[in-house]
Coordinates of C-alpha atoms in Angstrom, one line a residue:
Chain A
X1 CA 0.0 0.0 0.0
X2 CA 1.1 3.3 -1.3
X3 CA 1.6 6.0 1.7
X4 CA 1.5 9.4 1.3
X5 CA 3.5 12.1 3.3
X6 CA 1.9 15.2 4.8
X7 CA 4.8 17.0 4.9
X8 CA 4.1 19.2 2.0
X9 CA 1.3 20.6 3.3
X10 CA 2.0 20.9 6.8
X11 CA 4.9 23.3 5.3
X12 CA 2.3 25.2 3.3
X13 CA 0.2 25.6 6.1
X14 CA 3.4 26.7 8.5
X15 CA 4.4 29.1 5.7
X16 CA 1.0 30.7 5.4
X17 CA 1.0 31.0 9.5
X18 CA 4.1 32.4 9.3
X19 CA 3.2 35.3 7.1
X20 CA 0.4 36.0 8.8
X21 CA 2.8 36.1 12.3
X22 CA 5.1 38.5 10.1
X23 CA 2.2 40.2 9.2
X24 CA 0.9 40.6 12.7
X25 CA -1.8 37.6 12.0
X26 CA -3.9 40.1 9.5
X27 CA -2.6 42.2 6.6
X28 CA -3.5 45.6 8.0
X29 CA -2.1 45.3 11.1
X30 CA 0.7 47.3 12.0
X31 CA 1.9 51.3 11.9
X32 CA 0.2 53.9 9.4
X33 CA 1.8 57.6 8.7
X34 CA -1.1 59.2 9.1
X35 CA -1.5 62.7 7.3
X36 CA -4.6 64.6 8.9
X37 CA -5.9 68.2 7.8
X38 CA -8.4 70.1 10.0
X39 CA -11.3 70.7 7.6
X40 CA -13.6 72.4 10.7
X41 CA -13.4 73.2 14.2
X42 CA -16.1 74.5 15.4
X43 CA -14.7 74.3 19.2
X44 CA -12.4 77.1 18.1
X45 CA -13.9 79.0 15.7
X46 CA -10.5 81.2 15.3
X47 CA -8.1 78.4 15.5
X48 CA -5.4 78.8 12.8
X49 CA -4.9 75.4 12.3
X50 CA -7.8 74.8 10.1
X51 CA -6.6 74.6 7.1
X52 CA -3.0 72.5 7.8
X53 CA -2.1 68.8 7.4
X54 CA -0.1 66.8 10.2
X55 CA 1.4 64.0 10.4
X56 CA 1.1 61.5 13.1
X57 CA 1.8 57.7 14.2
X58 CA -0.9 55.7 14.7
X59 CA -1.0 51.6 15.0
X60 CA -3.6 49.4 13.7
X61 CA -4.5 46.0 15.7
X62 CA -7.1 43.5 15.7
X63 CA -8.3 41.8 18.9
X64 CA -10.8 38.8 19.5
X65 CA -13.7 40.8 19.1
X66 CA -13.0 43.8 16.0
X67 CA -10.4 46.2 15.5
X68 CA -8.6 48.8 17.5
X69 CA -6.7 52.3 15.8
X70 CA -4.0 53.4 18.3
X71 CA -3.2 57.1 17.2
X72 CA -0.9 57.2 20.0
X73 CA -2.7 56.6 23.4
X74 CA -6.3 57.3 22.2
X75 CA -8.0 54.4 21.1
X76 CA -10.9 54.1 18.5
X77 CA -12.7 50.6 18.8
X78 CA -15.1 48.9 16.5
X79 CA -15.9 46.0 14.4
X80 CA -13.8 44.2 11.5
X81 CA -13.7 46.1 8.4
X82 CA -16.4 44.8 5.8
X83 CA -15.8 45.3 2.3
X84 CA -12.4 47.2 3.0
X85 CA -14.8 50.5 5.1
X86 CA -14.3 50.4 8.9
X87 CA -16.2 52.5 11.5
X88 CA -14.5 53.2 14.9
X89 CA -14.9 55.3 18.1
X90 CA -15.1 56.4 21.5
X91 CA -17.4 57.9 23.7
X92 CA -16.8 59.4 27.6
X93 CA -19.2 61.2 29.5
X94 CA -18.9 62.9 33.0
X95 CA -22.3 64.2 34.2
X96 CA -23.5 66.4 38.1
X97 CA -26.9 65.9 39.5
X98 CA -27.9 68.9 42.1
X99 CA -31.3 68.7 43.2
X100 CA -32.6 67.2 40.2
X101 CA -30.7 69.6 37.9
X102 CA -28.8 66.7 35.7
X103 CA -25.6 69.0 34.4
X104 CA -23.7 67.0 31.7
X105 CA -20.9 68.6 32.3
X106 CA -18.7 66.6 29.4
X107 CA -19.4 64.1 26.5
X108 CA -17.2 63.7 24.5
X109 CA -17.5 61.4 21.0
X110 CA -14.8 60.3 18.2
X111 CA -16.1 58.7 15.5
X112 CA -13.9 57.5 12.6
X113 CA -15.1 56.3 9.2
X114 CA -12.5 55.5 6.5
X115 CA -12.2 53.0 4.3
X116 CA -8.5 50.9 2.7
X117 CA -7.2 52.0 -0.1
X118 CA -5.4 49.5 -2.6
X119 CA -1.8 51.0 -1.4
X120 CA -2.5 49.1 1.9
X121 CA -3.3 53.0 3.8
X122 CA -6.0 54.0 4.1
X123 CA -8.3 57.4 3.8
X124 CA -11.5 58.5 5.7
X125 CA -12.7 61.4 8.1
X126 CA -12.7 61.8 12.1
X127 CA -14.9 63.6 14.0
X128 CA -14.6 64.9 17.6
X129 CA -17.9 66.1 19.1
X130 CA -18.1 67.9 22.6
X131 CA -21.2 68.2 24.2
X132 CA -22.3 70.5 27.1
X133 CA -25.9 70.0 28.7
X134 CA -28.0 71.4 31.3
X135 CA -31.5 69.7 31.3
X136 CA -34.1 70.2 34.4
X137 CA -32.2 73.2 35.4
X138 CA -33.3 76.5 36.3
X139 CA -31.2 77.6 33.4
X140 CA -31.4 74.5 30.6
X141 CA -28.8 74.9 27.8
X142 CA -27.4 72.6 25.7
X143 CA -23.7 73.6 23.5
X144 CA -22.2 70.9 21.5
X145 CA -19.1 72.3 18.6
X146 CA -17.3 69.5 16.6
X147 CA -13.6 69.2 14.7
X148 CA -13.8 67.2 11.4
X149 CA -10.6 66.1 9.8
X150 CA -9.9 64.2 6.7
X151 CA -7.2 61.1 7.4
X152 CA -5.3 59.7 4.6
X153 CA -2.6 57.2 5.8
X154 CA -0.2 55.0 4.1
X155 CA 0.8 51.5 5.9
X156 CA 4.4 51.4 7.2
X157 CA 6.4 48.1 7.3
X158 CA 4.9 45.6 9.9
X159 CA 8.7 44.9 10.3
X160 CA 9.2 48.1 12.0
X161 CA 6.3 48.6 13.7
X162 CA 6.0 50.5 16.6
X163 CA 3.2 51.1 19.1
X164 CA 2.4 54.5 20.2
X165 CA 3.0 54.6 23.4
X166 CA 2.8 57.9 25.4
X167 CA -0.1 60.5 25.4
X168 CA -1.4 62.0 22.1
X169 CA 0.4 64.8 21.0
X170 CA -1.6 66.3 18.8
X171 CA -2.4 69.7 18.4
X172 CA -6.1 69.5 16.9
X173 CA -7.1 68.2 20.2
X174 CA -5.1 69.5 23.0
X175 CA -7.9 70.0 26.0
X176 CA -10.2 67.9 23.7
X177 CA -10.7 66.0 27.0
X178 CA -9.5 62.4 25.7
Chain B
X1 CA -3.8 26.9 15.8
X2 CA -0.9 25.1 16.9
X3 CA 1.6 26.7 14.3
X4 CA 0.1 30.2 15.4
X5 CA 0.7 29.2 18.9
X6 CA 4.2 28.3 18.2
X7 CA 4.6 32.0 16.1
X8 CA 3.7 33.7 19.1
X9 CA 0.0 34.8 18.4
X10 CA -1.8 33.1 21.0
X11 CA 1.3 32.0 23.4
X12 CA -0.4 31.1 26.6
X13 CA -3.5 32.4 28.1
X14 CA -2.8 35.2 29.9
X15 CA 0.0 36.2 27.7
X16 CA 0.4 38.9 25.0
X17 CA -1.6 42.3 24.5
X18 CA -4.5 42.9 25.9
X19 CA -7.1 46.0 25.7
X20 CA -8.4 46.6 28.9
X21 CA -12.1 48.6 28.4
X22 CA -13.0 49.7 31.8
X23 CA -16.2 51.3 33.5
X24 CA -15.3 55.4 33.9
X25 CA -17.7 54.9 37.0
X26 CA -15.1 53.5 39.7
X27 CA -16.6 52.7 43.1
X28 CA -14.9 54.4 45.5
X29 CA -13.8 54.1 49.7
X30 CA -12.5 56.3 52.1
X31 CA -11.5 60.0 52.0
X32 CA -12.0 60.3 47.9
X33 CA -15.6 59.6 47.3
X34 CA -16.9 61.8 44.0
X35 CA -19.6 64.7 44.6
X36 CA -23.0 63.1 44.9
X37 CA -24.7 62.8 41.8
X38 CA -21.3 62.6 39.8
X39 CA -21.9 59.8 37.2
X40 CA -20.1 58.7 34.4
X41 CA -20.5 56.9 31.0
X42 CA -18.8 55.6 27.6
X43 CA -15.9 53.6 28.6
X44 CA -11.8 54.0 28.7
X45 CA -9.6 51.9 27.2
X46 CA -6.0 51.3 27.3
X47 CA -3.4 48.7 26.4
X48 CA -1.9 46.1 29.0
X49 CA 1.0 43.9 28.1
X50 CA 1.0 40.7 30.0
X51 CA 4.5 38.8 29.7
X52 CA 5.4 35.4 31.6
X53 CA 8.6 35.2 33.2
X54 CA 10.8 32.5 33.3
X55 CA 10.6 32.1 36.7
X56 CA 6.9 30.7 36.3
X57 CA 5.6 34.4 37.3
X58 CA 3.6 36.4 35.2
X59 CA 3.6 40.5 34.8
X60 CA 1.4 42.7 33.7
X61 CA 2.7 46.5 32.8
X62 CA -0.1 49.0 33.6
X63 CA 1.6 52.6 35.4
X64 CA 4.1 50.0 37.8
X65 CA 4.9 46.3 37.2
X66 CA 2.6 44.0 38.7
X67 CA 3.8 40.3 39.1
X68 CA 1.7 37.4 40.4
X69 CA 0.6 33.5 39.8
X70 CA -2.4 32.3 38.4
X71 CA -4.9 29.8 39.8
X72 CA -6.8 28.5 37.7
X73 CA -8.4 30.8 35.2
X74 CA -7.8 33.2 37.7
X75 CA -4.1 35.6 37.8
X76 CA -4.1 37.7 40.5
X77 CA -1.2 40.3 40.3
X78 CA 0.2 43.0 42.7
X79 CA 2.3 45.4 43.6
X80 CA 3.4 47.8 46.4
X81 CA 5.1 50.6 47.5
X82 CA 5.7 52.4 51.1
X83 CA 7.8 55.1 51.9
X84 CA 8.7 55.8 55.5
X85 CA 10.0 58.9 57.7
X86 CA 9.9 60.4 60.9
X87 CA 6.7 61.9 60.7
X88 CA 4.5 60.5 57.6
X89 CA 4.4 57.3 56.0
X90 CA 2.5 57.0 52.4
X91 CA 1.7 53.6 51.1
X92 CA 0.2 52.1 47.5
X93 CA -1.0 49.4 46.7
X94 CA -2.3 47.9 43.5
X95 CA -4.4 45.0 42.3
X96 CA -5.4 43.5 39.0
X97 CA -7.3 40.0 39.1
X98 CA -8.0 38.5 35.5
X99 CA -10.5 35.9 35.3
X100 CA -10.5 34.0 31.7
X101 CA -13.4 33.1 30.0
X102 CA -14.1 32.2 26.7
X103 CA -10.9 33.8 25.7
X104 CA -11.5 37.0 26.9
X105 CA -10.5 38.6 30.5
X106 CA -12.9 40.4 33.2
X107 CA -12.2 41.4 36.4
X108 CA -11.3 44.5 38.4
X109 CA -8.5 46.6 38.8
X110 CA -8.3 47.9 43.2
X111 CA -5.9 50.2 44.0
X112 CA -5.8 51.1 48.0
X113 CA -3.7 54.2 48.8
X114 CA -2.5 55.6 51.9
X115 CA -0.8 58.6 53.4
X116 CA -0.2 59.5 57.1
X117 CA 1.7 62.9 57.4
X118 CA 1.7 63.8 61.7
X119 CA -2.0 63.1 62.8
X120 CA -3.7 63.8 59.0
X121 CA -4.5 60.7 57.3
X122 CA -5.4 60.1 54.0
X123 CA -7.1 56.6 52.7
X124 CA -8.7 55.9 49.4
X125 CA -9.9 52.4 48.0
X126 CA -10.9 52.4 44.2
X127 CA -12.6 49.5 42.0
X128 CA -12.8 49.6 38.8
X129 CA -14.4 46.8 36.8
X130 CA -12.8 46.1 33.3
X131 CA -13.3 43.6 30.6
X132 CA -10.3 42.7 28.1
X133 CA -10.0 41.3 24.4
X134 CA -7.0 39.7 22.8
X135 CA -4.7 41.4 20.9
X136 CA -4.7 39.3 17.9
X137 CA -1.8 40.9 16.4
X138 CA 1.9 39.5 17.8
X139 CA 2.2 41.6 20.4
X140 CA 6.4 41.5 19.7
X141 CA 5.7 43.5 16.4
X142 CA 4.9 46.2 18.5
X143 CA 7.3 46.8 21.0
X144 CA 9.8 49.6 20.9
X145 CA 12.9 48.5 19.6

């Protein structure tokens, strides 16, 4: 009886789990050079910055449960990409009650949608929304301003990957309240 | 899965990168109870490395190093400080316990400080309740160099 040896594939299969490992176990893993312009800030309606690109580090990683963009200490979660467009964010909300006066006294929400592009970056928008409310108060009031900036990144060697690490140092969203 | 194991992806259970998504609402005892009323929402996340060492131990990098042994699905970690002098004596104290379940980690994060400075005392106990997904990603790829 003839017998056939597995060995073939079992090194198929290692080299295919090795890429991935090199990879970072999925192809968009790793560090992006992210170039981000300042379309709108409506948070500071005077600030010059409008107008001007910056660069920035940020680190892409998947866990068990979606996918998780580090721009260096603040982290936008969501679900796996689907059809190459992800959607990720944050929210954080602090709010008072005194005497039945409910004072949100901060909310803030980042929400990122961007989709892959076929250089292996990828290009979308990012929004940071601030929200002030007063509601059953003597003097009810609601302010909410937003930033909006366009993101278009391009995917750095997973070789030399780094992790942010650190606080975000980036000027669009100094007292942002991350 | 095995291959991947032996790559480094999913090493052991506790081992590798973990993001830690945490209730902003922290109980709090002792001396630094919020205003009444204060409430918070959303969530915070961060990263936390967890790294066996060879001595059996494993450690977990948050602000300090904490080292301890698992039992069970259950790895318990601490780590301490006190400093001494002739008139005040401050002490910290943190703990992380990780239970694993289905892959993923839960558990809460108590950190117990305490300063003493003549006859003022100062004590504050905070719980925060977390729950943590894998890092799928080899954790080595990102690690300053």
């Amino acid at each position: 009886m003839r017998s056939y040896s597995i060995l073939p594939v079992v090194r198929i299969v290692a080299l295919g789990a090795a890429l991935m490992g090199l990879a970072g176990c999925s192809s968009s893993d790793g560090s992006y050079l992210v170039t981000a312009e300042l379309k709108q800030d409506s948070c500071n309606p005077d600030n010059p910055a409008v107008g001007q690109e910056e660069q920035i580090l940020a680190s892409l990683y998947h866990t068990t449960d979606g996918m998780v963009m580090d721009f260096s200490g603040l982290l936008l979660v969501g679900d796996n990409a689907k059809g190459g467009d992800f959607t990720l964010g944050k929210q954080l909300g602090e709010s008072v009650s005194v005497d039945g006066c409910d004072e949100l006294t901060s909310n803030d929400v980042y929400a990122m949608d961007a989709s892959f592009t076929k250089d292996l970056g990828f290009e979308g928008s990012l929004s940071h929304k601030q929200d002030s409310v007063r509601v059953n108060c003597p003097d009810t009031a609601q302010e909410s301003c937003e930033q909006k900036i366009h993101l278009s990144a391009m995917h750095l060697n997973a070789a030399s990957s780094l992790r942010p690490t650190g606080t975000v140092n980036w000027g669009y969203f100094q007292g942002g309240g991350y | 899965m095995l291959l991947l194991s032996l790559l480094g992806c999913f090493s052991s259970p506790f081992e590798g990168t973990w993001l830690f998504a945490s209730n902003p609402e922290a109980s709090y005892e002792g001396d630094c109870a919020p205003e009444e009323g204060y409430s918070a929402t959303g969530q915070e996340y961060t990263w936390v490395d967890i790294y066996k060492a060879t001595d059996g131990q494993f450690v977990a990098l948050l602000t300090e190093p904490l080292v301890g042994e698992p039992d069970g699905s259950t790895l318990t970690l601490n780590w301490s400080h006190e400093e001494t002098g002739d008139a005040y004596r401050d002490s910290e104290k943190y703990t992380l316990v990780a239970n694993l379940k289905g892959g993923a980690l839960a558990g809460k994060f108590v950190s117990d400080t305490e300063t003493v400075s003549g006859e003022d005392a100062y004590t504050c106990t905070m719980t925060t309740l977390y729950t943590a997904e894998r890092a799928t990603s080899n954790p080595d790829l990102y690690l300053e160099n």
